[in-house]
Coordinates of C-alpha atoms and ligand atoms in Angstrom, one line a residue:
M1 CA -117.2 -58.5 -173.5
R2 CA -120.9 -59.4 -173.5
P3 CA -121.4 -63.1 -174.3
R4 CA -122.8 -64.1 -177.7
V5 CA -126.3 -65.5 -177.2
L6 CA -126.8 -68.7 -179.3
T7 CA -129.5 -70.8 -180.7
V8 CA -128.3 -74.2 -182.0
L9 CA -130.7 -75.6 -184.5
G10 CA -129.9 -79.4 -184.9
A11 CA -128.0 -79.5 -181.6
T12 CA -128.4 -83.3 -181.3
G13 CA -126.7 -83.9 -184.7
T14 CA -123.0 -84.2 -185.5
I15 CA -122.5 -80.5 -186.2
G16 CA -124.6 -79.6 -183.2
V17 CA -122.5 -81.8 -180.9
N18 CA -119.3 -80.3 -182.3
T19 CA -120.7 -76.8 -181.8
L20 CA -121.4 -77.4 -178.2
D21 CA -117.9 -79.0 -177.8
V22 CA -116.4 -75.7 -178.9
V23 CA -118.8 -73.6 -176.9
A24 CA -117.8 -75.6 -173.7
R25 CA -114.2 -74.7 -174.3
H26 CA -114.9 -71.0 -173.8
P27 CA -116.8 -70.4 -170.6
G28 CA -118.4 -67.0 -170.4
R29 CA -118.0 -66.3 -174.1
F30 CA -121.2 -67.8 -175.2
E31 CA -124.7 -68.2 -173.6
V32 CA -127.0 -70.9 -174.9
F33 CA -130.5 -69.6 -175.4
A34 CA -132.0 -72.6 -177.2
L35 CA -131.1 -76.1 -178.4
T36 CA -133.2 -78.0 -180.9
G37 CA -133.5 -81.6 -182.0
A38 CA -136.1 -83.9 -183.5
T39 CA -136.0 -87.3 -181.9
Q40 CA -133.0 -87.9 -179.7
V41 CA -134.3 -87.4 -176.2
D42 CA -131.4 -88.8 -174.3
R43 CA -128.9 -86.6 -176.0
M44 CA -131.0 -83.5 -175.7
A45 CA -131.5 -84.2 -172.0
E46 CA -127.8 -84.5 -171.5
Q47 CA -127.2 -81.3 -173.5
C48 CA -129.7 -79.5 -171.3
R49 CA -128.0 -80.8 -168.2
V50 CA -124.6 -79.4 -169.3
H51 CA -125.6 -76.2 -171.2
R52 CA -128.7 -75.1 -169.3
P53 CA -130.5 -73.4 -172.3
R54 CA -133.6 -71.3 -171.6
V55 CA -135.6 -73.4 -174.2
A56 CA -135.2 -76.8 -175.7
V57 CA -137.3 -77.7 -178.8
M58 CA -138.0 -81.2 -180.1
N59 CA -139.5 -81.3 -183.6
E60 CA -141.4 -84.5 -182.7
P61 CA -144.2 -83.9 -180.2
A62 CA -143.7 -87.3 -178.5
A63 CA -140.0 -86.6 -178.1
A64 CA -140.9 -83.2 -176.6
A65 CA -143.2 -84.8 -174.1
A66 CA -140.6 -87.4 -173.1
L67 CA -138.0 -84.7 -172.7
R68 CA -140.3 -82.6 -170.5
D69 CA -140.9 -85.5 -168.2
R70 CA -137.2 -86.3 -168.0
L71 CA -136.1 -82.8 -167.2
A72 CA -138.9 -82.4 -164.6
E73 CA -137.7 -85.7 -162.9
E74 CA -134.2 -84.3 -162.7
G75 CA -135.3 -80.8 -161.6
I76 CA -133.7 -79.1 -164.6
A77 CA -135.6 -75.9 -165.4
V78 CA -135.6 -75.7 -169.2
E79 CA -138.8 -74.8 -171.1
V80 CA -139.6 -77.5 -173.7
R81 CA -141.4 -76.7 -176.9
A82 CA -142.5 -78.9 -179.8
G83 CA -142.8 -78.5 -183.6
A84 CA -141.6 -76.5 -186.5
G85 CA -143.2 -73.2 -185.3
A86 CA -141.1 -73.4 -182.1
L87 CA -137.9 -73.9 -184.3
T88 CA -138.7 -70.6 -186.0
E89 CA -139.5 -68.9 -182.6
V90 CA -136.1 -69.8 -181.1
A91 CA -134.3 -68.8 -184.4
T92 CA -135.8 -65.4 -184.3
A93 CA -136.1 -64.6 -180.5
P94 CA -134.9 -61.0 -179.8
E95 CA -132.5 -62.2 -177.1
V96 CA -130.6 -64.3 -179.7
D97 CA -127.8 -62.8 -181.8
T98 CA -126.2 -66.0 -183.3
V99 CA -128.0 -69.0 -184.9
M100 CA -126.1 -72.2 -185.7
A101 CA -128.2 -73.6 -188.6
A102 CA -127.5 -77.4 -188.4
I103 CA -130.7 -79.2 -189.1
V104 CA -130.3 -81.7 -192.0
G105 CA -132.2 -81.2 -195.2
A106 CA -134.9 -78.9 -196.5
A107 CA -136.6 -79.3 -193.0
G108 CA -134.1 -76.6 -191.9
L109 CA -135.2 -74.0 -194.4
P110 CA -138.1 -72.3 -192.6
A111 CA -136.2 -71.6 -189.4
T112 CA -133.0 -70.7 -191.2
L113 CA -134.8 -68.3 -193.5
A114 CA -136.6 -66.8 -190.6
A115 CA -133.3 -66.2 -188.8
A116 CA -132.0 -64.5 -192.0
R117 CA -135.1 -62.3 -192.2
A118 CA -134.6 -61.4 -188.5
G119 CA -131.1 -60.1 -189.2
K120 CA -129.2 -62.7 -187.1
R121 CA -125.6 -63.8 -187.4
I122 CA -126.1 -67.2 -189.1
L123 CA -123.6 -69.9 -188.9
L124 CA -124.7 -71.9 -191.9
A125 CA -124.2 -75.7 -192.0
N126 CA -127.6 -76.5 -193.5
K127 CA -126.5 -76.3 -197.1
E128 CA -129.9 -77.6 -198.3
T129 CA -131.4 -74.2 -197.3
L130 CA -129.2 -72.4 -199.9
V131 CA -129.7 -75.1 -202.5
V132 CA -133.4 -74.9 -202.3
S133 CA -133.9 -71.2 -201.8
G134 CA -130.6 -69.6 -203.0
Q135 CA -131.7 -66.3 -204.4
L136 CA -134.6 -65.8 -201.9
F137 CA -132.3 -66.6 -199.0
M138 CA -129.5 -64.2 -200.2
D139 CA -132.0 -61.5 -200.8
A140 CA -133.4 -61.9 -197.2
V141 CA -129.8 -61.7 -195.8
A142 CA -129.1 -58.5 -197.8
A143 CA -132.5 -56.9 -196.9
S144 CA -132.1 -57.5 -193.1
G145 CA -128.4 -57.0 -192.8
A146 CA -128.0 -60.5 -191.4
E147 CA -124.4 -61.9 -191.3
L148 CA -123.7 -65.2 -193.0
L149 CA -120.7 -67.3 -192.0
P150 CA -120.3 -70.6 -193.8
I151 CA -119.7 -73.8 -191.7
D152 CA -119.3 -76.2 -194.6
S153 CA -115.6 -76.8 -194.5
E154 CA -115.1 -76.0 -198.2
H155 CA -117.0 -72.7 -198.0
N156 CA -115.4 -71.8 -194.8
A157 CA -112.0 -72.4 -196.4
I158 CA -113.0 -70.2 -199.4
F159 CA -114.3 -67.5 -197.0
Q160 CA -111.0 -67.6 -195.2
S161 CA -109.1 -67.4 -198.5
L162 CA -111.0 -64.4 -200.0
P163 CA -110.2 -60.8 -199.1
R164 CA -112.0 -59.9 -195.8
D165 CA -113.9 -57.1 -197.7
F166 CA -115.1 -59.4 -200.6
R167 CA -118.6 -58.5 -201.6
G168 CA -119.3 -60.9 -204.4
D169 CA -117.4 -59.0 -207.2
F170 CA -114.9 -61.4 -208.7
Q171 CA -113.5 -58.8 -211.1
A172 CA -112.9 -56.2 -208.4
A173 CA -111.2 -58.8 -206.1
G174 CA -109.1 -60.3 -208.9
V175 CA -110.7 -63.7 -208.3
K176 CA -110.7 -66.1 -211.2
A177 CA -112.1 -69.3 -209.7
L178 CA -113.2 -71.1 -206.6
W179 CA -111.8 -74.6 -206.2
L180 CA -113.9 -76.9 -204.1
T181 CA -111.9 -80.0 -202.9
A182 CA -113.8 -83.3 -202.5
S183 CA -112.5 -86.3 -200.7
G184 CA -114.0 -88.6 -203.3
G185 CA -115.9 -90.4 -200.6
P186 CA -115.8 -94.2 -199.8
F187 CA -116.4 -95.3 -203.4
R188 CA -113.7 -93.2 -205.1
T189 CA -111.7 -96.2 -206.3
L190 CA -114.6 -98.6 -206.9
S191 CA -115.7 -99.7 -210.4
A192 CA -119.2 -98.7 -211.6
E193 CA -120.3 -102.4 -211.1
A194 CA -119.2 -102.3 -207.5
I195 CA -120.9 -99.0 -206.9
A196 CA -124.1 -100.4 -208.3
Q197 CA -124.0 -103.0 -205.5
A198 CA -123.1 -100.6 -202.7
T199 CA -124.8 -101.1 -199.3
P200 CA -125.8 -98.4 -196.8
E201 CA -123.1 -99.6 -194.4
Q202 CA -120.4 -99.1 -197.1
A203 CA -121.9 -95.7 -198.1
V204 CA -121.8 -94.2 -194.6
A205 CA -118.3 -95.4 -193.8
H206 CA -116.5 -92.1 -194.8
P207 CA -112.7 -92.3 -194.9
N208 CA -112.0 -88.9 -193.4
W209 CA -115.0 -87.3 -191.7
V210 CA -117.6 -88.4 -189.1
M211 CA -120.9 -87.0 -190.2
G212 CA -124.7 -87.6 -190.2
K213 CA -126.0 -90.5 -192.4
K214 CA -127.6 -88.3 -195.0
I215 CA -124.5 -86.2 -195.8
S216 CA -122.4 -89.4 -195.6
V217 CA -124.4 -90.9 -198.4
D218 CA -124.2 -87.6 -200.3
S219 CA -120.4 -87.8 -200.0
A220 CA -120.4 -91.3 -201.4
S221 CA -122.5 -90.3 -204.5
L222 CA -120.7 -86.9 -204.8
M223 CA -124.1 -85.2 -204.5
N224 CA -122.6 -83.5 -201.5
K225 CA -120.1 -81.8 -203.8
G226 CA -122.9 -81.0 -206.2
L227 CA -124.9 -79.4 -203.4
E228 CA -121.7 -77.5 -202.4
V229 CA -121.3 -76.2 -206.0
I230 CA -124.8 -74.7 -205.7
E231 CA -124.1 -73.4 -202.2
A232 CA -120.9 -71.7 -203.5
R233 CA -122.8 -70.1 -206.3
W234 CA -125.0 -68.3 -203.8
L235 CA -122.6 -67.6 -201.0
F236 CA -120.0 -66.0 -203.1
N237 CA -122.0 -64.8 -206.1
A238 CA -120.0 -67.1 -208.4
R239 CA -121.0 -68.0 -212.0
P240 CA -121.2 -71.8 -212.5
E241 CA -118.1 -71.8 -214.7
Q242 CA -116.1 -70.0 -211.9
I243 CA -116.6 -73.0 -209.6
K244 CA -114.3 -76.0 -210.1
V245 CA -114.2 -79.3 -208.3
V246 CA -111.0 -81.3 -207.6
V247 CA -110.7 -84.6 -205.8
H248 CA -108.2 -84.5 -202.9
P249 CA -108.5 -87.8 -201.0
Q250 CA -106.5 -86.6 -197.9
S251 CA -109.0 -83.8 -197.0
I252 CA -106.2 -81.6 -195.8
V253 CA -106.7 -78.7 -198.3
H254 CA -110.3 -77.7 -197.6
S255 CA -110.7 -75.5 -200.7
M256 CA -108.9 -72.8 -202.6
V257 CA -109.3 -69.4 -204.3
E258 CA -107.5 -68.8 -207.6
Y259 CA -106.5 -65.2 -208.4
A260 CA -105.8 -63.3 -211.6
D261 CA -102.1 -63.1 -210.9
G262 CA -101.7 -66.9 -210.7
S263 CA -101.8 -67.1 -206.9
V264 CA -103.9 -69.9 -205.4
I265 CA -104.7 -69.4 -201.7
A266 CA -105.9 -72.4 -199.8
Q267 CA -106.9 -73.1 -196.2
M268 CA -105.6 -76.4 -194.7
G269 CA -106.1 -78.3 -191.5
T270 CA -106.8 -81.6 -189.8
P271 CA -110.3 -82.7 -191.1
D272 CA -112.4 -81.8 -188.0
M273 CA -115.5 -79.7 -188.3
R274 CA -114.6 -77.9 -185.0
T275 CA -112.2 -75.8 -187.0
P276 CA -114.8 -74.1 -189.2
I277 CA -117.2 -74.0 -186.4
A278 CA -114.8 -72.2 -184.1
Y279 CA -113.8 -69.9 -186.9
A280 CA -117.4 -68.8 -187.3
L281 CA -118.2 -68.8 -183.6
G282 CA -115.3 -66.5 -182.8
F283 CA -115.3 -64.4 -186.0
P284 CA -113.4 -62.1 -186.4
E285 CA -111.3 -63.5 -183.6
R286 CA -109.6 -66.9 -183.7
I287 CA -110.5 -69.1 -180.8
A288 CA -109.3 -72.6 -179.7
A289 CA -111.3 -75.5 -181.3
G290 CA -109.7 -78.6 -179.6
V291 CA -108.5 -79.8 -183.0
P292 CA -105.1 -81.6 -183.2
A293 CA -102.4 -79.7 -185.0
L294 CA -102.0 -80.5 -188.7
E295 CA -99.1 -83.0 -189.1
L296 CA -97.7 -82.5 -192.6
M297 CA -94.3 -84.3 -192.3
G298 CA -94.2 -87.3 -194.5
R299 CA -97.7 -86.7 -195.9
Q300 CA -98.5 -86.8 -199.6
L301 CA -101.2 -84.4 -200.9
T302 CA -102.8 -85.5 -204.2
F303 CA -105.3 -84.1 -206.6
E304 CA -107.3 -85.6 -209.4
A305 CA -110.3 -84.8 -211.7
P306 CA -113.8 -86.0 -210.5
D307 CA -115.3 -88.8 -212.6
M308 CA -118.8 -87.6 -213.6
A309 CA -119.6 -90.9 -215.4
R310 CA -119.2 -93.0 -212.2
F311 CA -120.7 -90.2 -210.1
P312 CA -123.6 -88.8 -212.2
C313 CA -125.0 -86.8 -209.2
L314 CA -122.3 -84.2 -209.5
K315 CA -123.2 -83.6 -213.2
L316 CA -126.9 -83.5 -212.3
A317 CA -126.1 -80.7 -209.8
F318 CA -124.3 -78.6 -212.4
D319 CA -127.2 -79.2 -214.7
A320 CA -129.7 -78.0 -212.1
L321 CA -127.6 -75.0 -211.5
A322 CA -127.6 -74.2 -215.2
A323 CA -131.3 -74.7 -215.5
G324 CA -132.1 -72.3 -212.7
G325 CA -135.6 -71.6 -211.4
N326 CA -136.9 -74.4 -209.2
A327 CA -134.4 -77.0 -210.5
A328 CA -132.1 -77.0 -207.5
A329 CA -135.1 -77.4 -205.1
V330 CA -136.3 -80.4 -207.2
L331 CA -132.8 -81.9 -207.2
N332 CA -132.6 -81.5 -203.5
A333 CA -136.0 -83.0 -202.7
A334 CA -135.5 -86.0 -205.0
N335 CA -132.1 -86.6 -203.4
E336 CA -133.5 -86.5 -199.9
V337 CA -136.2 -89.0 -200.7
A338 CA -134.0 -91.4 -202.6
V339 CA -131.2 -91.3 -199.9
A340 CA -133.7 -92.1 -197.2
R341 CA -135.0 -95.0 -199.2
F342 CA -131.5 -96.2 -199.9
L343 CA -130.7 -96.0 -196.1
D344 CA -133.8 -98.1 -195.4
G345 CA -132.7 -100.8 -197.9
A346 CA -135.6 -100.0 -200.2
A347 CA -133.6 -98.5 -203.1
S348 CA -130.3 -99.2 -204.8
F349 CA -127.4 -96.7 -204.7
N350 CA -127.9 -96.0 -208.4
A351 CA -131.6 -95.3 -207.9
I352 CA -130.5 -92.1 -206.2
A353 CA -129.1 -90.5 -209.4
D354 CA -131.9 -92.1 -211.5
S355 CA -134.6 -90.6 -209.3
I356 CA -133.0 -87.1 -209.5
A357 CA -132.8 -87.3 -213.3
H358 CA -136.4 -88.4 -213.4
A359 CA -137.6 -85.6 -211.1
L360 CA -135.6 -83.0 -213.0
D361 CA -137.2 -84.2 -216.3
R362 CA -140.7 -84.0 -214.9
L363 CA -140.6 -81.0 -212.7
A364 CA -137.7 -78.6 -213.4
G365 CA -138.7 -75.3 -215.1
G366 CA -141.3 -74.2 -212.6
M367 CA -141.5 -70.9 -210.7
A368 CA -139.2 -70.1 -207.8
A369 CA -140.1 -66.6 -206.9
T370 CA -141.5 -67.2 -203.4
L371 CA -141.0 -69.5 -200.5
D372 CA -144.4 -71.1 -201.4
D373 CA -143.2 -71.9 -204.9
L374 CA -140.2 -73.6 -203.5
L375 CA -142.1 -75.5 -200.8
E376 CA -144.6 -76.6 -203.5
A377 CA -141.7 -77.8 -205.8
D378 CA -140.3 -79.7 -202.8
R379 CA -143.7 -81.3 -202.0
Q380 CA -144.4 -82.3 -205.6
T381 CA -140.9 -83.7 -206.0
R382 CA -141.2 -85.9 -202.9
R383 CA -144.4 -87.3 -204.3
V384 CA -143.1 -87.9 -207.8
T385 CA -139.9 -89.5 -206.5
G386 CA -141.7 -91.7 -204.0
D387 CA -143.9 -93.0 -206.9
Y388 CA -140.9 -93.5 -209.1
L389 CA -139.0 -95.5 -206.6
E390 CA -142.1 -97.7 -206.0
A391 CA -142.5 -98.3 -209.7
I392 CA -138.8 -99.2 -210.4
R393 CA -138.9 -101.5 -207.4
A394 CA -142.0 -103.4 -208.5
Ligands
LIG401 P1 -127.2 -85.2 -188.4 O1 -128.1 -86.1 -189.1 O2 -126.1 -85.6 -187.5 O3 -128.1 -84.1 -187.5 C1 -129.3 -83.6 -188.0 C2 -129.9 -82.7 -186.9 O4 -131.2 -82.2 -187.4 C3 -130.3 -83.5 -185.6 O5 -130.2 -82.6 -184.6 C4 -131.7 -83.9 -185.9 O6 -132.5 -84.2 -184.7 C5 -132.3 -82.7 -186.6 N1 -133.4 -82.9 -187.5 C6 -133.6 -84.0 -188.3 N2 -134.7 -83.9 -189.0 C7 -135.3 -82.7 -188.5 C8 -136.6 -82.1 -188.8 N3 -137.5 -82.6 -189.6 N4 -136.9 -81.0 -188.1 C9 -136.0 -80.5 -187.2 N5 -134.8 -81.0 -186.9 C10 -134.5 -82.2 -187.5 O7 -126.6 -84.2 -189.5 P2 -125.2 -83.4 -189.6 O8 -125.0 -82.7 -188.3 O9 -124.2 -84.3 -190.2 O10 -125.6 -82.3 -190.7 C11 -126.4 -81.2 -190.4 C12 -126.3 -80.2 -191.6 O11 -125.0 -79.7 -191.7 C13 -126.6 -80.9 -192.9 O12 -127.3 -79.9 -193.7 C14 -125.3 -81.2 -193.5 O13 -125.3 -81.2 -194.9 C15 -124.5 -80.0 -193.0 N6 -123.0 -80.3 -192.9 C16 -122.6 -81.3 -192.1 C17 -121.2 -81.6 -192.0 C18 -120.7 -82.7 -191.1 O14 -119.5 -82.9 -191.0 N7 -121.6 -83.4 -190.4 C19 -120.2 -80.9 -192.8 C20 -120.8 -79.8 -193.6 C21 -122.2 -79.6 -193.6 P3 -132.4 -85.7 -184.0 O15 -131.0 -86.2 -184.2 O16 -132.7 -85.3 -182.6 O17 -133.5 -86.5 -184.6
LIG402 MG1 -118.4 -79.9 -197.1

């Protein structure tokens, strides 16, 4: 079997590290063409040492220069490139057949969309790409014949629980609804008053998953589930009312598909992202992921309704989905700005939902036909949200 040739976008992040962990378990099966990061030079140098990619890209030019020096000192022959254009180059290079899209945020959109247009097999972790550019992205996948395999654990679970030949027709497949499970995050049992006082340290302390900071805050606000609702809408061609959210604090059932005959098919497992990553890397074969076996003896699995009053971000995401057009791009950009400010200690936790509501009020309803429309909505929203956060702080 010829090895699969991989580019890992966001290799230095938590999904990237887990991806390379699975790759290292299967010598000969994968060849690493390119690894990309933004700022973490030490980690990228180590990854180059171990995986010997042809190219390493650092989004930050200073980080690229530091990496180049480091690799030269150690005599490691890896070509180092810098900047967003280089991300797109390694995502579309003709040698590459598989792209792990694991940059965080809308920053991942241009390279991921380029990979879709180039007809690659895309392992999609970067959910913000689908939130911002859903229709455009899915059209690009359909036009080029690209293959899309979801990495987000919920969507990977749904993918596994749908018929293999599912092509987005719920009626034909007898599918009634998709059930996304949510852990509820670290604030699930807190009062609204306590949530209002939440600190960044509390927000990033997720009970079940180790993740990057941005998605950890999204999990605390339930915006992560909101983004996932929008992601599911595009990945599976679901209508909003066909997507349900249920809180399942143990994170064992990763999501479910409900069928017309009353059957509900779920995928379960130990919460470890290497399972969905290995599923997508090996597809259609199952390959080892290094994940401990699921221990069910003596465990309780519980399910409860999400509380949209304490977690308004989830409701805002359903609202943005219903509004259509550029609304999801506005929601995403406002969230990215507010989460970054919250992590810097410059905004309260509740300011995240307030900023999103403000941005949707001001900017939703615009065009979303082209990538330029979406990038413009993203830019405008970042400006409006920055100003709003300054104003409420003053
Ligand atoms: P991390 O913050 O751990 O990693 C983000 C990666 O993106 C790093 O490699 C980082 O580089 C790079 N990066 C950051 N900003 C830029 C930029 N402007 N341009 C290019 N690269 C950039 O995030 P996660 O790995 O947790 O998440 C990645 C994506 O996967 C997100 O979209 C998230 O929603 C999704 N996801 C994550 C899950 C998880 O369990 N972690 C689960 C499901 C989905 P550097 O670190 O070198 O600065
Ligand atoms: Mg998820």
